[in-house]
mmCIF file of C-alpha atoms in Angstrom:
data_model
loop_
_atom_site.group_PDB
_atom_site.id
_atom_site.type_symbol
_atom_site.label_atom_id
_atom_site.label_comp_id
_atom_site.label_asym_id
_atom_site.label_seq_id
_atom_site.Cartn_x
_atom_site.Cartn_y
_atom_site.Cartn_z
ATOM 1 C CA MET K 147 42.140 12.755 33.440
ATOM 2 C CA ARG K 148 45.080 11.852 31.371
ATOM 3 C CA ALA K 149 45.375 13.085 27.709
ATOM 4 C CA LYS K 150 47.785 13.212 24.667
ATOM 5 C CA ALA K 151 48.236 16.639 23.413
ATOM 6 C CA HIS K 152 48.956 18.012 20.199
ATOM 7 C CA ASP K 153 49.664 21.713 19.611
ATOM 8 C CA GLY K 154 48.802 21.467 15.857
ATOM 9 C CA GLU K 155 52.026 23.408 14.760
ATOM 10 C CA THR K 156 54.655 20.678 15.684
ATOM 11 C CA ALA K 157 54.558 16.943 15.747
ATOM 12 C CA ALA K 158 55.580 17.055 19.421
ATOM 13 C CA VAL K 159 53.066 14.857 21.655
ATOM 14 C CA HIS K 160 52.540 15.991 25.076
ATOM 15 C CA GLU K 161 51.597 14.032 28.065
ATOM 16 C CA VAL K 162 49.089 16.265 29.889
ATOM 17 C CA GLU K 163 46.703 16.152 32.995
ATOM 18 C CA VAL K 164 43.141 17.588 31.957
ATOM 19 C CA GLU K 165 40.639 19.011 34.476
ATOM 20 C CA VAL K 166 36.821 19.122 33.460
ATOM 21 C CA SER K 167 34.927 21.962 35.018
ATOM 22 C CA SER K 168 31.384 22.458 34.451
ATOM 23 C CA TRP K 169 32.088 25.250 31.425
ATOM 24 C CA ALA K 170 35.714 24.217 29.987
ATOM 25 C CA LEU K 171 38.605 21.904 30.176
ATOM 26 C CA SER K 172 41.804 23.170 31.514
ATOM 27 C CA PHE K 173 45.494 21.755 31.115
ATOM 28 C CA ARG K 174 48.977 22.833 30.825
ATOM 29 C CA LEU K 175 50.753 22.750 27.266
ATOM 30 C CA GLY K 176 54.356 23.019 28.141
ATOM 31 C CA ASP K 177 54.497 26.484 29.959
ATOM 32 C CA GLU K 178 51.352 27.583 28.784
ATOM 33 C CA PRO K 179 47.868 27.195 30.352
ATOM 34 C CA GLN K 180 45.063 26.358 28.021
ATOM 35 C CA ILE K 181 41.670 26.669 28.897
ATOM 36 C CA TRP K 182 38.955 25.113 26.375
ATOM 37 C CA ARG K 183 35.414 26.184 26.469
ATOM 38 C CA PHE K 184 33.051 23.467 25.834
ATOM 39 C CA SER K 185 31.262 25.562 22.986
ATOM 40 C CA GLU K 186 34.621 25.508 21.171
ATOM 41 C CA ILE K 187 35.139 21.577 21.220
ATOM 42 C CA GLU K 188 34.454 18.909 18.740
ATOM 43 C CA VAL K 189 34.006 15.331 20.136
ATOM 44 C CA GLU K 190 35.541 12.402 17.665
ATOM 45 C CA PRO K 191 34.738 8.972 19.037
ATOM 46 C CA LEU K 192 37.801 6.724 18.028
ATOM 47 C CA GLY K 193 36.890 3.114 19.048
ATOM 48 C CA ASP K 194 38.679 3.001 22.466
ATOM 49 C CA GLN K 195 39.760 6.660 22.316
ATOM 50 C CA VAL K 196 38.041 9.872 21.950
ATOM 51 C CA ARG K 197 39.607 12.980 19.991
ATOM 52 C CA LEU K 198 38.848 16.588 21.442
ATOM 53 C CA LYS K 199 39.364 19.002 18.599
ATOM 54 C CA ARG K 200 39.467 22.820 19.374
ATOM 55 C CA ARG K 201 37.318 24.287 16.511
ATOM 56 C CA GLY K 202 39.301 26.272 14.226
ATOM 57 C CA GLN K 203 42.454 25.455 15.705
ATOM 58 C CA GLY K 204 44.768 22.296 14.832
ATOM 59 C CA ALA K 205 45.362 21.591 18.470
ATOM 60 C CA ARG K 206 43.646 18.360 19.682
ATOM 61 C CA LEU K 207 43.738 15.987 22.935
ATOM 62 C CA THR K 208 43.450 12.433 22.825
ATOM 63 C CA VAL K 209 41.855 10.662 25.819
ATOM 64 C CA ALA K 210 40.877 7.067 26.921
ATOM 65 C CA ALA K 211 37.092 6.590 26.006
ATOM 66 C CA ASP K 212 36.632 4.946 29.457
ATOM 67 C CA ASP K 213 38.324 7.921 31.105
ATOM 68 C CA TRP K 214 36.254 10.391 29.045
ATOM 69 C CA ARG K 215 33.049 8.596 29.840
ATOM 70 C CA ALA K 216 33.993 8.621 33.612
ATOM 71 C CA ALA K 217 35.105 12.504 33.764
ATOM 72 C CA THR K 218 31.606 13.304 31.883
ATOM 73 C CA ALA K 219 29.443 10.505 33.763
ATOM 74 C CA ALA K 220 27.611 13.071 35.549
ATOM 75 C CA ASP K 221 26.829 14.862 32.403
ATOM 76 C CA ALA K 222 28.918 18.002 34.201
ATOM 77 C CA ALA K 223 30.250 18.695 30.988
ATOM 78 C CA PRO K 224 28.161 20.235 28.189
ATOM 79 C CA VAL K 225 30.381 19.050 25.433
ATOM 80 C CA ALA K 226 29.475 15.541 26.372
ATOM 81 C CA ARG K 227 26.162 16.286 26.667
ATOM 82 C CA ARG K 228 25.934 17.536 23.164
ATOM 83 C CA HIS K 229 27.767 14.532 21.922
ATOM 84 C CA ARG K 230 25.189 12.495 23.500
ATOM 85 C CA ARG K 231 22.440 14.638 22.122
ATOM 86 C CA ARG K 232 23.990 14.098 18.629
ATOM 87 C CA GLU K 233 24.187 10.387 19.390
ATOM 88 C CA ARG K 234 20.411 10.771 20.618
ATOM 89 C CA ARG K 235 19.555 12.490 17.309
ATOM 90 C CA LEU K 236 21.333 9.947 15.092
ATOM 91 C CA VAL K 237 19.527 6.929 16.633
ATOM 92 C CA VAL K 238 16.398 8.955 16.432
ATOM 93 C CA GLY K 239 16.847 9.963 12.730
ATOM 94 C CA LEU K 240 18.143 6.148 11.999
ATOM 95 C CA ALA K 241 14.962 5.052 13.547
ATOM 96 C CA ALA K 242 12.680 7.533 11.827
ATOM 97 C CA ALA K 243 14.341 6.320 8.422
ATOM 98 C CA ALA K 244 13.773 2.744 9.265
ATOM 99 C CA ALA K 245 10.144 3.525 10.274
ATOM 100 C CA ALA K 246 9.536 5.317 6.811
ATOM 101 C CA ILE K 247 10.836 2.656 4.626
ATOM 102 C CA MET K 248 8.970 0.078 6.683
ATOM 103 C CA LEU K 249 5.732 2.742 6.359
ATOM 104 C CA PHE K 250 6.581 2.699 2.540
ATOM 105 C CA VAL K 251 6.635 -1.087 2.110
ATOM 106 C CA PHE K 252 3.398 -2.016 4.171
ATOM 107 C CA VAL K 253 1.600 1.234 3.575
ATOM 108 C CA GLY K 254 2.961 3.219 0.842
ATOM 109 C CA VAL K 255 3.159 0.213 -1.665
ATOM 110 C CA PRO K 256 -0.634 -0.964 -1.037
ATOM 111 C CA LEU K 257 -1.734 2.242 -1.015
ATOM 112 C CA ALA K 258 0.224 2.794 -4.525
ATOM 113 C CA SER K 259 -0.671 -0.325 -6.222
ATOM 114 C CA GLY K 260 -3.876 0.774 -7.767
ATOM 115 C CA PRO K 261 -2.320 3.680 -9.672
ATOM 116 C CA LEU K 262 0.755 1.631 -10.389
ATOM 117 C CA ALA K 263 -1.161 -0.887 -11.850
ATOM 118 C CA ARG K 264 -3.377 1.066 -14.052
ATOM 119 C CA LEU K 265 0.335 2.782 -15.181
ATOM 120 C CA THR K 266 1.694 -0.898 -15.970
ATOM 121 C CA PRO K 267 2.247 -0.947 -19.661
ATOM 122 C CA PRO K 268 -0.292 -3.896 -20.980
ATOM 123 C CA PRO K 269 2.719 -5.490 -22.879
ATOM 124 C CA LEU K 270 4.440 -5.676 -19.492
ATOM 125 C CA GLU K 271 1.605 -7.188 -17.685
ATOM 126 C CA ALA K 272 1.056 -9.743 -20.461
ATOM 127 C CA ARG K 273 4.991 -10.952 -20.550
ATOM 128 C CA LEU K 274 4.507 -11.305 -16.567
ATOM 129 C CA GLY K 275 1.428 -13.501 -17.039
ATOM 130 C CA GLU K 276 3.042 -15.623 -19.639
ATOM 131 C CA THR K 277 5.792 -16.118 -16.990
ATOM 132 C CA TYR K 278 3.255 -17.296 -14.527
ATOM 133 C CA ALA K 279 1.222 -19.293 -16.772
ATOM 134 C CA ALA K 280 4.525 -21.169 -17.955
ATOM 135 C CA GLN K 281 5.277 -22.288 -14.271
ATOM 136 C CA LEU K 282 1.815 -22.803 -13.140
ATOM 137 C CA GLN K 283 1.596 -25.404 -16.081
ATOM 138 C CA PHE K 284 3.379 -27.848 -14.230
ATOM 139 C CA ALA K 285 1.760 -27.480 -10.988
ATOM 140 C CA PHE K 286 -1.893 -27.074 -12.540
ATOM 141 C CA PRO K 287 -1.691 -28.946 -15.773
ATOM 142 C CA THR K 288 -4.505 -28.254 -18.337
ATOM 143 C CA CYS K 289 -7.222 -30.655 -18.360
ATOM 144 C CA ALA K 290 -7.832 -33.248 -21.116
ATOM 145 C CA GLY K 291 -10.817 -32.700 -23.412
ATOM 146 C CA GLU K 292 -9.879 -30.427 -26.360
ATOM 147 C CA ALA K 293 -13.492 -29.812 -27.049
ATOM 148 C CA GLY K 294 -14.226 -28.334 -23.872
ATOM 149 C CA GLN K 295 -11.530 -26.058 -23.843
ATOM 150 C CA ASP K 296 -12.728 -25.051 -27.111
ATOM 151 C CA ILE K 297 -15.719 -24.057 -25.621
ATOM 152 C CA LEU K 298 -14.240 -21.890 -23.009
ATOM 153 C CA HIS K 299 -11.837 -20.213 -25.372
ATOM 154 C CA ALA K 300 -14.784 -19.290 -27.192
ATOM 155 C CA PHE K 301 -16.562 -18.283 -24.127
ATOM 156 C CA GLY K 302 -13.675 -15.687 -23.146
ATOM 157 C CA ASP K 303 -13.643 -14.360 -26.841
ATOM 158 C CA ARG K 304 -17.281 -13.461 -26.331
ATOM 159 C CA LEU K 305 -16.550 -11.938 -23.042
ATOM 160 C CA GLU K 306 -14.154 -9.491 -24.781
ATOM 161 C CA ASP K 307 -17.277 -8.060 -26.548
ATOM 162 C CA GLY K 308 -18.864 -6.922 -23.538
ATOM 163 C CA MET K 309 -15.599 -5.622 -22.183
ATOM 164 C CA ASP K 310 -13.080 -2.712 -22.197
ATOM 165 C CA SER K 311 -10.003 -4.159 -22.067
ATOM 166 C CA PRO K 312 -6.752 -4.283 -23.588
ATOM 167 C CA PHE K 313 -6.202 -8.087 -22.883
ATOM 168 C CA ASN K 314 -7.263 -10.956 -24.636
ATOM 169 C CA ILE K 315 -9.271 -13.334 -21.778
ATOM 170 C CA LEU K 316 -8.067 -17.050 -22.640
ATOM 171 C CA VAL K 317 -10.327 -19.140 -20.062
ATOM 172 C CA GLU K 318 -8.945 -22.758 -19.213
ATOM 173 C CA ALA K 319 -9.523 -25.649 -17.312
ATOM 174 C CA VAL K 320 -6.984 -26.855 -15.149
ATOM 175 C CA GLU K 321 -6.539 -29.983 -12.835
ATOM 176 C CA ALA K 322 -6.178 -28.334 -9.134
ATOM 177 C CA PRO K 323 -7.123 -29.857 -5.821
ATOM 178 C CA MET K 324 -9.312 -26.851 -4.878
ATOM 179 C CA VAL K 325 -12.660 -24.902 -5.642
ATOM 180 C CA ASN K 326 -11.325 -22.033 -7.109
ATOM 181 C CA ALA K 327 -10.782 -19.810 -10.189
ATOM 182 C CA PHE K 328 -8.254 -16.903 -10.520
ATOM 183 C CA ALA K 329 -7.040 -15.091 -13.011
ATOM 184 C CA LEU K 330 -3.311 -14.167 -14.406
ATOM 185 C CA PRO K 331 -2.084 -10.925 -15.326
ATOM 186 C CA GLY K 332 -2.618 -10.339 -19.133
ATOM 187 C CA GLY K 333 -6.030 -11.769 -19.298
ATOM 188 C CA ARG K 334 -5.561 -15.746 -18.706
ATOM 189 C CA VAL K 335 -8.368 -16.963 -16.462
ATOM 190 C CA LEU K 336 -7.907 -20.389 -14.994
ATOM 191 C CA ILE K 337 -10.954 -22.425 -13.719
ATOM 192 C CA THR K 338 -10.200 -25.572 -11.794
ATOM 193 C CA ASP K 339 -11.840 -28.874 -12.126
ATOM 194 C CA ASP K 340 -13.074 -28.899 -8.714
ATOM 195 C CA LEU K 341 -14.769 -25.692 -9.442
ATOM 196 C CA ILE K 342 -16.546 -26.886 -12.643
ATOM 197 C CA ALA K 343 -17.436 -30.267 -10.596
ATOM 198 C CA GLU K 344 -19.258 -27.776 -8.107
ATOM 199 C CA ALA K 345 -21.017 -25.531 -10.542
ATOM 200 C CA ASP K 346 -24.661 -26.823 -10.750
ATOM 201 C CA THR K 347 -25.897 -24.814 -13.902
ATOM 202 C CA PRO K 348 -24.094 -23.139 -16.706
ATOM 203 C CA ASP K 349 -25.188 -19.657 -15.489
ATOM 204 C CA GLU K 350 -22.862 -20.137 -12.406
ATOM 205 C CA LEU K 351 -19.831 -21.220 -14.306
ATOM 206 C CA ALA K 352 -20.457 -18.121 -16.718
ATOM 207 C CA ALA K 353 -20.800 -15.841 -13.763
ATOM 208 C CA VAL K 354 -17.652 -16.944 -11.920
ATOM 209 C CA ILE K 355 -15.520 -16.594 -15.333
ATOM 210 C CA ALA K 356 -17.277 -13.104 -15.987
ATOM 211 C CA HIS K 357 -16.271 -12.116 -12.189
ATOM 212 C CA GLU K 358 -12.640 -13.063 -12.982
ATOM 213 C CA ALA K 359 -12.350 -11.494 -16.488
ATOM 214 C CA ALA K 360 -13.705 -8.191 -14.579
ATOM 215 C CA HIS K 361 -10.702 -8.527 -12.244
ATOM 216 C CA VAL K 362 -8.563 -8.576 -15.501
ATOM 217 C CA GLU K 363 -10.430 -5.535 -16.875
ATOM 218 C CA GLN K 364 -10.163 -3.337 -13.513
ATOM 219 C CA ARG K 365 -6.208 -4.192 -13.301
ATOM 220 C CA HIS K 366 -7.086 -5.803 -9.559
ATOM 221 C CA VAL K 367 -4.952 -8.736 -10.462
ATOM 222 C CA MET K 368 -2.035 -6.316 -11.377
ATOM 223 C CA GLN K 369 -2.678 -4.302 -8.476
ATOM 224 C CA ALA K 370 -2.401 -7.637 -6.118
ATOM 225 C CA VAL K 371 0.816 -8.602 -8.023
ATOM 226 C CA TRP K 372 2.320 -4.998 -7.110
ATOM 227 C CA ARG K 373 1.190 -5.234 -3.530
ATOM 228 C CA SER K 374 2.422 -8.601 -3.345
ATOM 229 C CA LEU K 375 5.834 -8.718 -5.037
ATOM 230 C CA GLY K 376 6.867 -5.157 -5.917
ATOM 231 C CA LEU K 377 8.515 -3.370 -8.556
ATOM 232 C CA GLY K 378 11.887 -5.141 -8.363
ATOM 233 C CA LEU K 379 10.408 -8.747 -8.562
ATOM 234 C CA ILE K 380 8.346 -7.743 -11.610
ATOM 235 C CA LEU K 381 10.651 -6.197 -13.421
ATOM 236 C CA ASP K 382 13.350 -9.000 -13.022
ATOM 237 C CA ALA K 383 10.623 -11.472 -13.856
ATOM 238 C CA VAL K 384 9.581 -10.110 -17.182
ATOM 239 C CA VAL K 385 13.391 -9.024 -18.437
ATOM 240 C CA GLY K 386 15.487 -11.041 -16.401
ATOM 241 C CA GLY K 387 18.902 -9.860 -14.559
ATOM 242 C CA GLY K 388 21.274 -11.210 -11.939
ATOM 243 C CA THR K 389 19.971 -10.454 -8.623
ATOM 244 C CA GLY K 390 17.788 -13.634 -8.382
ATOM 245 C CA ALA K 391 14.849 -11.844 -8.058
ATOM 246 C CA GLY K 392 13.442 -13.093 -11.031
ATOM 247 C CA GLN K 393 14.024 -16.805 -10.463
ATOM 248 C CA GLN K 394 12.274 -15.782 -6.814
ATOM 249 C CA ALA K 395 9.198 -14.457 -8.746
ATOM 250 C CA VAL K 396 8.906 -17.420 -10.668
ATOM 251 C CA LEU K 397 8.952 -19.528 -7.474
ATOM 252 C CA LEU K 398 6.185 -17.279 -6.408
ATOM 253 C CA ALA K 399 3.989 -17.844 -9.319
ATOM 254 C CA GLY K 400 2.130 -20.418 -7.755
ATOM 255 C CA SER K 401 1.032 -17.898 -5.042
ATOM 256 C CA VAL K 402 -1.139 -16.089 -7.806
ATOM 257 C CA THR K 403 -3.546 -18.780 -6.388
ATOM 258 C CA GLU K 404 -3.384 -17.095 -3.096
ATOM 259 C CA LEU K 405 -3.624 -13.257 -4.483
ATOM 260 C CA ARG K 406 -6.087 -11.278 -2.144
ATOM 261 C CA TYR K 407 -8.351 -8.760 -3.524
ATOM 262 C CA SER K 408 -9.599 -6.239 -1.308
ATOM 263 C CA ARG K 409 -13.457 -6.156 -0.538
ATOM 264 C CA GLU K 410 -13.955 -3.182 -2.656
ATOM 265 C CA ALA K 411 -12.367 -5.098 -5.570
ATOM 266 C CA GLU K 412 -14.170 -8.129 -5.013
ATOM 267 C CA ALA K 413 -17.479 -6.248 -4.919
ATOM 268 C CA GLU K 414 -16.287 -4.175 -8.155
ATOM 269 C CA ALA K 415 -15.762 -7.285 -10.085
ATOM 270 C CA ASP K 416 -18.987 -8.834 -8.778
ATOM 271 C CA ALA K 417 -20.972 -6.029 -10.216
ATOM 272 C CA ARG K 418 -19.007 -5.536 -13.596
ATOM 273 C CA GLY K 419 -18.932 -9.351 -13.928
ATOM 274 C CA GLN K 420 -22.800 -8.993 -13.684
ATOM 275 C CA GLU K 421 -22.681 -6.015 -16.338
ATOM 276 C CA ILE K 422 -20.294 -7.686 -18.631
ATOM 277 C CA LEU K 423 -22.754 -10.722 -18.876
ATOM 278 C CA HIS K 424 -26.021 -8.335 -19.287
ATOM 279 C CA ASN K 425 -23.900 -6.378 -21.934
ATOM 280 C CA LEU K 426 -23.944 -9.588 -24.142
ATOM 281 C CA GLY K 427 -27.257 -10.657 -23.239
ATOM 282 C CA PHE K 428 -26.572 -13.505 -20.977
ATOM 283 C CA SER K 429 -28.294 -14.345 -17.618
ATOM 284 C CA SER K 430 -26.426 -12.983 -14.711
ATOM 285 C CA GLU K 431 -28.673 -15.016 -12.296
ATOM 286 C CA GLY K 432 -25.898 -17.854 -11.721
ATOM 287 C CA MET K 433 -23.535 -15.924 -9.263
ATOM 288 C CA ALA K 434 -25.729 -15.257 -6.257
ATOM 289 C CA PRO K 435 -26.876 -19.136 -6.082
ATOM 290 C CA PHE K 436 -23.306 -20.220 -6.512
ATOM 291 C CA PHE K 437 -21.762 -18.179 -3.534
ATOM 292 C CA ARG K 438 -24.797 -18.879 -1.497
ATOM 293 C CA ARG K 439 -24.321 -22.755 -1.899
ATOM 294 C CA LEU K 440 -20.620 -22.856 -0.994
ATOM 295 C CA ALA K 441 -20.717 -20.255 1.846
ATOM 296 C CA GLY K 442 -23.977 -22.075 3.303
ATOM 297 C CA GLU K 443 -23.219 -25.772 2.861
ATOM 298 C CA ASP K 444 -21.757 -27.642 5.799
ATOM 299 C CA ARG K 445 -19.101 -29.913 4.078
ATOM 300 C CA ARG K 446 -16.701 -32.650 5.433
ATOM 301 C CA GLY K 447 -13.680 -34.242 4.232
ATOM 302 C CA GLU K 448 -11.289 -33.306 1.425
ATOM 303 C CA ARG K 449 -14.165 -31.485 -0.422
ATOM 304 C CA ALA K 450 -14.578 -29.369 2.822
ATOM 305 C CA ALA K 451 -10.916 -28.288 2.389
ATOM 306 C CA GLY K 452 -11.329 -27.185 -1.257
ATOM 307 C CA VAL K 453 -14.427 -25.247 -0.554
ATOM 308 C CA MET K 454 -12.963 -22.886 2.225
ATOM 309 C CA GLU K 455 -9.897 -22.479 -0.481
ATOM 310 C CA PHE K 456 -12.739 -20.552 -2.453
ATOM 311 C CA LEU K 457 -14.051 -18.793 0.302
ATOM 312 C CA SER K 458 -10.714 -17.916 1.702
ATOM 313 C CA THR K 459 -9.952 -15.879 -1.662
ATOM 314 C CA HIS K 460 -13.463 -14.743 -2.239
ATOM 315 C CA PRO K 461 -14.648 -13.478 1.436
ATOM 316 C CA ASP K 462 -17.818 -12.187 2.368
ATOM 317 C CA SER K 463 -19.393 -14.437 0.122
ATOM 318 C CA LEU K 464 -23.130 -14.225 1.559
ATOM 319 C CA ARG K 465 -23.331 -10.674 1.663
ATOM 320 C CA ARG K 466 -21.895 -10.618 -1.978
ATOM 321 C CA ALA K 467 -24.574 -13.150 -2.842
ATOM 322 C CA GLU K 468 -27.124 -10.967 -1.668
ATOM 323 C CA ALA K 469 -25.934 -7.967 -3.691
ATOM 324 C CA SER K 470 -25.192 -10.148 -6.784
ATOM 325 C CA GLU K 471 -29.100 -11.338 -6.664
ATOM 326 C CA ALA K 472 -30.368 -7.953 -6.420
ATOM 327 C CA ARG K 473 -28.601 -7.121 -9.401
ATOM 328 C CA ALA K 474 -29.493 -10.381 -11.127
ATOM 329 C CA GLN K 475 -31.221 -10.395 -14.311
ATOM 330 C CA SER K 476 -32.475 -12.995 -16.697
ATOM 331 C CA GLY K 477 -30.838 -13.485 -20.155
ATOM 332 C CA ALA K 478 -29.698 -16.333 -22.344
ATOM 333 C CA VAL K 479 -27.730 -19.451 -21.042
ATOM 334 C CA ALA K 480 -24.303 -19.102 -21.785
ATOM 335 C CA PHE K 481 -23.842 -22.589 -22.804
ATOM 336 C CA THR K 482 -26.018 -24.983 -24.837
ATOM 337 C CA PRO K 483 -26.797 -28.327 -23.152
ATOM 338 C CA ASP K 484 -24.403 -30.173 -25.467
ATOM 339 C CA GLU K 485 -21.623 -27.690 -24.503
ATOM 340 C CA TRP K 486 -22.266 -27.869 -20.957
ATOM 341 C CA ARG K 487 -21.909 -31.611 -20.540
ATOM 342 C CA THR K 488 -18.583 -31.308 -22.480
ATOM 343 C CA ILE K 489 -17.515 -28.787 -20.414
ATOM 344 C CA LYS K 490 -18.532 -30.915 -17.199
ATOM 345 C CA ALA K 491 -16.526 -34.072 -18.752
ATOM 346 C CA ALA K 492 -13.642 -31.912 -19.921
ATOM 347 C CA CYS K 493 -11.224 -32.905 -16.826
ATOM 348 C CA GLU K 494 -12.324 -36.292 -16.222
ATOM 349 C CA GLY K 495 -9.744 -37.850 -18.336
ATOM 350 C CA GLU K 496 -5.853 -38.000 -17.590
ATOM 351 C CA PRO K 497 -4.337 -34.055 -17.629
ATOM 352 C CA ARG K 498 -2.677 -33.055 -20.859
ATOM 353 C CA ALA K 499 0.807 -32.728 -20.332
ATOM 354 C CA PRO K 500 2.253 -29.176 -20.640
ATOM 355 C CA SER K 501 3.733 -27.900 -23.941
ATOM 356 C CA ALA K 502 6.951 -28.056 -24.798
ATOM 357 C CA ASP K 503 7.094 -24.598 -25.802
#
């Protein structure tokens, strides 16, 4: 194997012939025979060349990478084996690091989303909710009917009296092509006009609203946001920044309608929502029939798609209907007959234009 040798003491370069044995490299440097044991050789790849350095000395050999690979192809040289072991360890280390990052993103963040949600300062969550609400207003405009909105706002205020939450509950009806209700970070609860149309009784609508309010109180909304967006997007969406993450979070605001809660969170919101109604003296008997009717009816056409939207974000509806029925208690009706008629008619007019502020 041809190599260029440097003695480490002068600038002279010597062309030498190197022999590779099972334990050492041997060559002549001038008139002096050189034997470099593999245990004292360090290998440094340099693109199409390889530099071999004798540990503790300035002497070095430079050989063509192809010649080095050919000379050590049979794993005859321990130094080559050590070099390959280092490469394998590096590859394994990089793979392990990548796996750790993926594990954190796909397992660590979801597992930590609960504690992170509870540690999120309420003002930060409220500001994030305002960002979402401003964007959603263009996709889901608030329904016409000031009287209906006033009734829903008043019901949100009453729910707060039965809750332990740092947020004000603001209930609004919106125009949207789906049967759904969803809570935003910070306490805003949006009820679609199609859901209002699906609700047969005031108790059913009150139960759905209380369920969403319970998600807010239990910080399930923020937990789902943490799991979906992560710290960078949340902070950038709230405080701004030059990374573009804030803009991405704004674009993702519409996806709040698709936030998925765990089965445990849904069951907890069911139970807590009914408890809130009990605390206020309202009937909690509307939750079970509403879930059961949507899950059990055979619907077709556009309305079927809307119902499936609700079921996709509120899974296990039949099982939850049974559990809700077992907990249900009678009580006062949440809305008077006049209020109920006003709510049902709230979204029959043209949608109100988004506010300029």
